[in-house]
Coordinates of C-alpha atoms in Angstrom, one line a residue:
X1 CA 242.9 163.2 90.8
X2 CA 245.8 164.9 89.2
X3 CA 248.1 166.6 91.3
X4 CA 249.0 170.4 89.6
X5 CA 251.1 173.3 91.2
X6 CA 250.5 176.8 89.9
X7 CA 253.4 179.0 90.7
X8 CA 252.5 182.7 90.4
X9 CA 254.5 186.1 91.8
X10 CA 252.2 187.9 94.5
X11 CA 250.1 189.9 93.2
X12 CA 248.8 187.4 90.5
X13 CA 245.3 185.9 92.0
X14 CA 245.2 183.3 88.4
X15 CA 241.4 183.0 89.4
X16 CA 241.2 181.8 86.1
X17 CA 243.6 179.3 86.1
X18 CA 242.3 177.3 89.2
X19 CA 238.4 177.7 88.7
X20 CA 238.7 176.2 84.8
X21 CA 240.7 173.3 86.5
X22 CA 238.2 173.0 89.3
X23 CA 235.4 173.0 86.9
X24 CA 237.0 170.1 85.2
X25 CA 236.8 168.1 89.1
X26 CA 239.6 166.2 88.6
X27 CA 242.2 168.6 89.0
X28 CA 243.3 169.4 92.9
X29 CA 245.5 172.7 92.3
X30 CA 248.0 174.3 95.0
X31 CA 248.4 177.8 94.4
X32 CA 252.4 179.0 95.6
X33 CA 253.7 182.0 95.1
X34 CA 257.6 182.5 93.6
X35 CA 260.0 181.8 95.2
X36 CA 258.7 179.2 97.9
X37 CA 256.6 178.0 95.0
X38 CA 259.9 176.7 93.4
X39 CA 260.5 174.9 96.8
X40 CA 257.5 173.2 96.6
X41 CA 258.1 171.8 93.0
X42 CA 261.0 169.7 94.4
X43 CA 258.7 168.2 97.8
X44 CA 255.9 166.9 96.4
X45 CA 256.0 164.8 93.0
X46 CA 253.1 167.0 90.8
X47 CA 251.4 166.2 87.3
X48 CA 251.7 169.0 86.1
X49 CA 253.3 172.7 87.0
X50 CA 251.6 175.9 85.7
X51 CA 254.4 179.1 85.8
X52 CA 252.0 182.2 85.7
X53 CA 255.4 183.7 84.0
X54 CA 254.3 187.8 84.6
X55 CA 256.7 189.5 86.4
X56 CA 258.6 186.7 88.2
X57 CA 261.6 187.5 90.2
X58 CA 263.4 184.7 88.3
X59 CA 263.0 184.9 84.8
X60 CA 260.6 181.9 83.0
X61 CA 263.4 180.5 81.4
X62 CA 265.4 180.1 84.4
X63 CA 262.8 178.6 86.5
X64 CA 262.2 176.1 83.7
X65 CA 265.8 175.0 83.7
X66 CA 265.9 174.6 87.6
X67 CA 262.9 172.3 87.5
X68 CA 264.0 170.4 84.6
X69 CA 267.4 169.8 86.2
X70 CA 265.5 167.4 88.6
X71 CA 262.2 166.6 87.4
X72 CA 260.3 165.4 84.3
X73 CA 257.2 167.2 85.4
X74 CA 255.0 169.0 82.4
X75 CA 255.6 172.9 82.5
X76 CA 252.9 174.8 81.0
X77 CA 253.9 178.6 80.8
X78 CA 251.1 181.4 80.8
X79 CA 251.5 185.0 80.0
X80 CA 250.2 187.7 78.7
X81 CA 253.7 190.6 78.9
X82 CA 256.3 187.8 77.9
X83 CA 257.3 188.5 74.2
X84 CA 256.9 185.3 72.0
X85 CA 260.5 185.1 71.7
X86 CA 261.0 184.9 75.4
X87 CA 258.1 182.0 75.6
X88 CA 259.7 179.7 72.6
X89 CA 263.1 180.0 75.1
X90 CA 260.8 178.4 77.8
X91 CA 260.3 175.8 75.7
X92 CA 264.1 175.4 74.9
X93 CA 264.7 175.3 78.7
X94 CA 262.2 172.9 79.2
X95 CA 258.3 173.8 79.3
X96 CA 256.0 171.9 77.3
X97 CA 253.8 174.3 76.4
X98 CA 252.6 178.1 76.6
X99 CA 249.7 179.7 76.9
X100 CA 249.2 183.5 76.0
X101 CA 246.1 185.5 78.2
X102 CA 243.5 186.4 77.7
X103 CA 242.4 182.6 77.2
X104 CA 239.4 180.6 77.8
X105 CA 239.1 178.2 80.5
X106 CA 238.2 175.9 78.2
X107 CA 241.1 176.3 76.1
X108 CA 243.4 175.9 79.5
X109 CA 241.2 172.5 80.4
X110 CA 242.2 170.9 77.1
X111 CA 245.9 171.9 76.7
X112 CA 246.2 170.2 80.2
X113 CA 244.5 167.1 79.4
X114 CA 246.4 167.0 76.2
X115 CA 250.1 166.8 78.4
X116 CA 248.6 164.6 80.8
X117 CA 247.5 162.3 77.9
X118 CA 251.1 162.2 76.1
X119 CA 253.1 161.7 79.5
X120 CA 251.0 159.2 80.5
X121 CA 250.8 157.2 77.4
X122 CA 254.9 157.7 77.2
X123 CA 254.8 156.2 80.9
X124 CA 252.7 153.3 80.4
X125 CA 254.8 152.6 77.2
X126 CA 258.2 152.5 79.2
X127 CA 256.2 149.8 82.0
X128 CA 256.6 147.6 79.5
X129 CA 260.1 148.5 78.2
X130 CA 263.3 147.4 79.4
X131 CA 267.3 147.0 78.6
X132 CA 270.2 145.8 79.1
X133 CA 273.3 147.5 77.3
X134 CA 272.4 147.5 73.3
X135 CA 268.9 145.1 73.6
X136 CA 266.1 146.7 74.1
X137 CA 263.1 144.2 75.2
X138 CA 259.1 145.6 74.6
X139 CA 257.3 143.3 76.6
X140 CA 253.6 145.2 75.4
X141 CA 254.9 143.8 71.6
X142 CA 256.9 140.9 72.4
X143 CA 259.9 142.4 70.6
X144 CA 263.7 142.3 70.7
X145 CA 266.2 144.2 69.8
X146 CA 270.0 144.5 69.6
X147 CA 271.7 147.5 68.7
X148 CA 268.5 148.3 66.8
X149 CA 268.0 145.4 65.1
X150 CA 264.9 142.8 65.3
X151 CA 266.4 139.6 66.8
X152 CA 264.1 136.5 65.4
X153 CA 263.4 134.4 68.7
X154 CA 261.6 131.5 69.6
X155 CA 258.9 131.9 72.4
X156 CA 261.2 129.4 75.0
X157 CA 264.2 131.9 73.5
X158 CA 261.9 134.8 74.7
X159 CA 260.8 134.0 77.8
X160 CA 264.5 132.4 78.8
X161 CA 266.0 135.9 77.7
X162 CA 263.1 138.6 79.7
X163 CA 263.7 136.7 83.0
X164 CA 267.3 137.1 82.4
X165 CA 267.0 140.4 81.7
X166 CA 264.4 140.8 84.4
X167 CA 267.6 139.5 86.9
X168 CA 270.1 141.9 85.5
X169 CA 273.0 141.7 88.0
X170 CA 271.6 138.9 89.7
X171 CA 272.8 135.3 89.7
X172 CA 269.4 133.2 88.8
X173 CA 269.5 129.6 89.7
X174 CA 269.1 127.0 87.1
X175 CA 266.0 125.7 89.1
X176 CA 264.4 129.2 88.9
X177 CA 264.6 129.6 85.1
X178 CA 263.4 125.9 84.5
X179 CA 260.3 127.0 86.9
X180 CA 260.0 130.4 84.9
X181 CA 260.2 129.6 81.3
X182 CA 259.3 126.0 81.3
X183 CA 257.0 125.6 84.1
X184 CA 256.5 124.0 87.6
X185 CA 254.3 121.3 86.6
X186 CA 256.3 120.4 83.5
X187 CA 259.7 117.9 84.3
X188 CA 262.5 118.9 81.9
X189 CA 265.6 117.7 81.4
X190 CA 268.0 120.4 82.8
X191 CA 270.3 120.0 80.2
X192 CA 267.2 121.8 78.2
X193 CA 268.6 124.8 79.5
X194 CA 272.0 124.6 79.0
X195 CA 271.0 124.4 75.4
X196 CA 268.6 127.0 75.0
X197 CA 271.1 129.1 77.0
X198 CA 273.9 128.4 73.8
X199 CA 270.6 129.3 71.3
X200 CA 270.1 133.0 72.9
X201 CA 274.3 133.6 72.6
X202 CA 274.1 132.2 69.0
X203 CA 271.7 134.5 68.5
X204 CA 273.4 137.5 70.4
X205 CA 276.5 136.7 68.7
X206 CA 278.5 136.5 72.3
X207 CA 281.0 133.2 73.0
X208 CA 280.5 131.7 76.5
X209 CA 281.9 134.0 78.5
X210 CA 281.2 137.5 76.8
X211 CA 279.3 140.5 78.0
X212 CA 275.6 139.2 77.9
X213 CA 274.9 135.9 79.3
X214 CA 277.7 134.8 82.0
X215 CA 277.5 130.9 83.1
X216 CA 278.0 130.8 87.4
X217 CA 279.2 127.5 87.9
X218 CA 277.2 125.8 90.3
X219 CA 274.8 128.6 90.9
X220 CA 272.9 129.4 87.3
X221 CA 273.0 132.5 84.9
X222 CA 273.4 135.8 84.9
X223 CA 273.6 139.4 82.8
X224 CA 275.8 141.8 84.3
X225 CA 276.0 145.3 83.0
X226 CA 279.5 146.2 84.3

């Protein structure tokens, strides 16, 4: 059930706001009133934030940057006496979307589900997405890049370079990366490695000793990013 905090000033009772997101059961809503409300936003990790924006003692925009300073949360504003111009600086500062009263419940409902849908595709996209300096590895489409450009590898080349990666800052033993990319019921010469190992830096353009793949003597491989 998704998490969402509604802040609102005192006098603003945003029935609403919390019986369209109850109707949807699978919303659980907290209900804080400004400025304990912004304490809140920074104790508990939330799906989504709703600023009720009328006659705050902060203003919207303000809010939105103290929020954003710290957290990636969604900020959806609603209003109904903030100007337009006021609501597009919202968004400047941070808030993903506004709503302007009077609205239908059902209109609220699907402007929520329609955040929660984009931030959680963009989080399951970065699961499988991971760097190190200028390559970027996506593991959901089996791609490599280096400073933005398509590297060509072989699947050994692949896997050798993800559990490197995978280790960044860590030395991995020669034994672990024969286990990892070759397997532990397959017997390989070690010097396999050593050449796949010289493959991958061809193909990064580094020498030896350069800033990607680092030989340990005695010990294995590593990537360090300092």
């Amino acid at each position: 059930m998704k998490q969402v905090l509604v802040i609102k000033n005192e006098r603003s009772l945003v029935k609403k706001i919390v019986s369209g997101l109850k109707q949807a059961d699978c919303f659980s809503v907290t209900l804080h009133n400004e400025p304990k409300g912004l304490n809140v936003v920074f104790e508990r990790n939330w799906d989504l934030i709703i600023l009720d924006w009328d006659s705050l003692s902060i203003s919207g925009p303000e809010i939105c940057r103290k929020i954003r300073a710290v957290k990636t949360t969604p900020i959806i504003i609603v209003t109904d006496q903030v100007s337009i111009d006021d609501c597009i600086e919202g968004l400047k500062n941070g808030a993903d979307d506004y709503i302007r009263k009077p609205f239908a419940k059902e209109e609220l409902v699907a402007r929520v589900n329609v955040i929660l849908r984009r931030t959680g595709t963009i989080r399951s996209r970065n699961a499988f997405c991971f760097s190190f300096k200028d390559i970027l590895v996506d593991e959901s489409r089996n791609l490599v890049e280096k400073g933005g450009n398509v590297l060509q590898l072989t699947n050994r080349e692949y896997d050798l370079l993800v559990t490197l990666i995978k280790n960044k800052n860590k030395i991995v033993s020669r034994e672990m990366l024969l286990n990892q990319v070759w397997g532990y019921d397959v017997a390989v010469n070690p010097n396999v490695l050593d050449l796949y190992i010289g493959y991958l830096r061809k193909k990064l353009q580094c020498k030896k000793n350069a800033r990607y793949i680092q030989t340990v003597h005695g010990r294995g491989y590593t990537m360090l990013e300092s």
